[in-house]
Amino acid sequence: MRFLKSVENQTFLAIILGILAGHYFPEALFRISFFGDVFLRLLKMIIAPLILASVYSSVSGLGSISRVKNLGIKTLCYYFLTTSLAVLTGLFLVNLLKPGYTPEGVFSHPQIQVKSLTFQDLVLGLIPENPVKSVAEGEVLPIIFFALAFGLATLALPLSRQKLLFDFFEALNDALITLIRWIIHLTPLGVFAIVSSIVAEKGLSPLLQLSSYVLTVIAGLSFHAILVLGGLLFFLGRLNPWKYFLEVREALLVAFSTASSSATLPISLEIAEEKAGVPKKIAGFVLPLGATINMDGTALYEAVASMFIANVYGISLGLGEQVLIFLTATLASIGAAGIPSAGLVTMTLVLQTVGLPLEGIGLILAVDRFLDMMRTAVNVWGDLIGAKIISRFT
Ligand code: ASP
């Protein structure tokens, strides 16, 4: 029974029970999804003020513009390195396993409407039209952009002025973290409700129908999470990846259940600071930024999914097109918001650039939620490992 004392173990059990309950008693569960919605709403309630407070406190707490620049460059290098490795892993596996390749060509699929995403959208999406509106509407990247700019401007003020602003935001941050600690107690119930209603609604059978595709994505994600990211943590962070996994597993379980890096952010921040020993100044900068722009799992998935769509349509892609997939999948993962199915939307950028049919997305819709859960856990794992490694070099 000692096993059940920790929230982490309770959450793990809640996921297993949620899958079983959703599969065996789908009709009995229609009311329970309400608890999942409450849990998600509580997490979402915190995201916007937390990002503002944590990014701002971390930037202004670094004490000088050159230190912010230093941390920013290291963080971006880590994001770029790991995202590229993720896409390469995806491309390698998809070429090896060739999921979806059928000599007979296309099979039937639902038609869907998709809006395409351009590079200009990505850049303009960074800058808030109005920071108050961005906070009110929870637009993560614009809030980060504003907090960063505001933090940098604060560092240019005389020290007495800086202190006033810093103390205020630091206190705001601490109060929000306390609130998160309270909300974490609800995780097992919230997670059970979310997972069981998803399984009840979607069923597990599409997973079998698209098994070669699903298995390729899972193999890629596992390889990246265990060998690539685990290896980086071991060699660069000088830490045992298994030990670190145990420390941060609550955040990964929540990421898996909610399929949202943003909704998981409050928990990742609390856990990184309290359990994994990442300094506040580092976690407060690396994690919020990572939750929206560092998505290794999404990048890998976009590469595999595009190649799968090409295979199903009988379109063979050469090296040039695969380089394009590499570039656009990286960009599309940066542009994806930390919410469920965001990767599916930004994948239009990849499909369009490479000249693949957008309707191909309809083929993979049925299993997207499940793969979204897996890739989101990898996205958050990448951020948490990044925070630890970067803290060693800063
Ligand atoms: N759901 C993912 C996340 O929040 C994004 C995606 O759809 O790939 O990290």
PDB file of C-alpha atoms and ligand atoms in Angstrom, residues 259-262 295 298 336-344 372 375-376 379, ligand 1:
ATOM      1  CA  ALA A 259      -2.151  15.749 -24.721  1.00  0.00           C
ATOM      2  CA  SER A 260      -1.308  19.354 -23.977  1.00  0.00           C
ATOM      3  CA  SER A 261       2.158  20.710 -23.203  1.00  0.00           C
ATOM      4  CA  SER A 262       0.633  24.023 -22.128  1.00  0.00           C
ATOM      5  CA  MET A 295       8.325  19.704 -29.560  1.00  0.00           C
ATOM      6  CA  THR A 298       5.531  16.478 -32.681  1.00  0.00           C
ATOM      7  CA  ALA A 336       2.334  24.057 -33.108  1.00  0.00           C
ATOM      8  CA  ALA A 337       0.625  25.327 -29.973  1.00  0.00           C
ATOM      9  CA  GLY A 338       0.838  23.166 -26.858  1.00  0.00           C
ATOM     10  CA  ILE A 339      -2.735  21.959 -27.174  1.00  0.00           C
ATOM     11  CA  PRO A 340      -4.301  18.699 -28.367  1.00  0.00           C
ATOM     12  CA  SER A 341      -4.122  18.088 -32.130  1.00  0.00           C
ATOM     13  CA  ALA A 342      -2.080  21.223 -32.802  1.00  0.00           C
ATOM     14  CA  GLY A 343       0.492  19.145 -34.657  1.00  0.00           C
ATOM     15  CA  LEU A 344      -2.170  17.866 -36.991  1.00  0.00           C
ATOM     16  CA  ASP A 372      -0.897  12.963 -29.562  1.00  0.00           C
ATOM     17  CA  ARG A 375       4.138  12.692 -28.578  1.00  0.00           C
ATOM     18  CA  THR A 376       3.119  15.241 -25.946  1.00  0.00           C
ATOM     19  CA  ASN A 379       7.660  16.892 -25.925  1.00  0.00           C
TER      20      ASN A 379
HETATM   21  N1  ASP B   1      -0.437  18.142 -28.312  1.00  0.00           N
HETATM   22  C1  ASP B   1       0.931  18.480 -28.534  1.00  0.00           C
HETATM   23  C2  ASP B   1       1.467  19.259 -27.362  1.00  0.00           C
HETATM   24  O1  ASP B   1       0.737  19.902 -26.661  1.00  0.00           O
HETATM   25  C3  ASP B   1       1.128  19.239 -29.812  1.00  0.00           C
HETATM   26  C4  ASP B   1       0.782  18.350 -30.956  1.00  0.00           C
HETATM   27  O2  ASP B   1      -0.371  18.286 -31.354  1.00  0.00           O
HETATM   28  O3  ASP B   1       1.675  17.636 -31.438  1.00  0.00           O
HETATM   29  O4  ASP B   1       2.649  19.225 -27.095  1.00  0.00           O
END
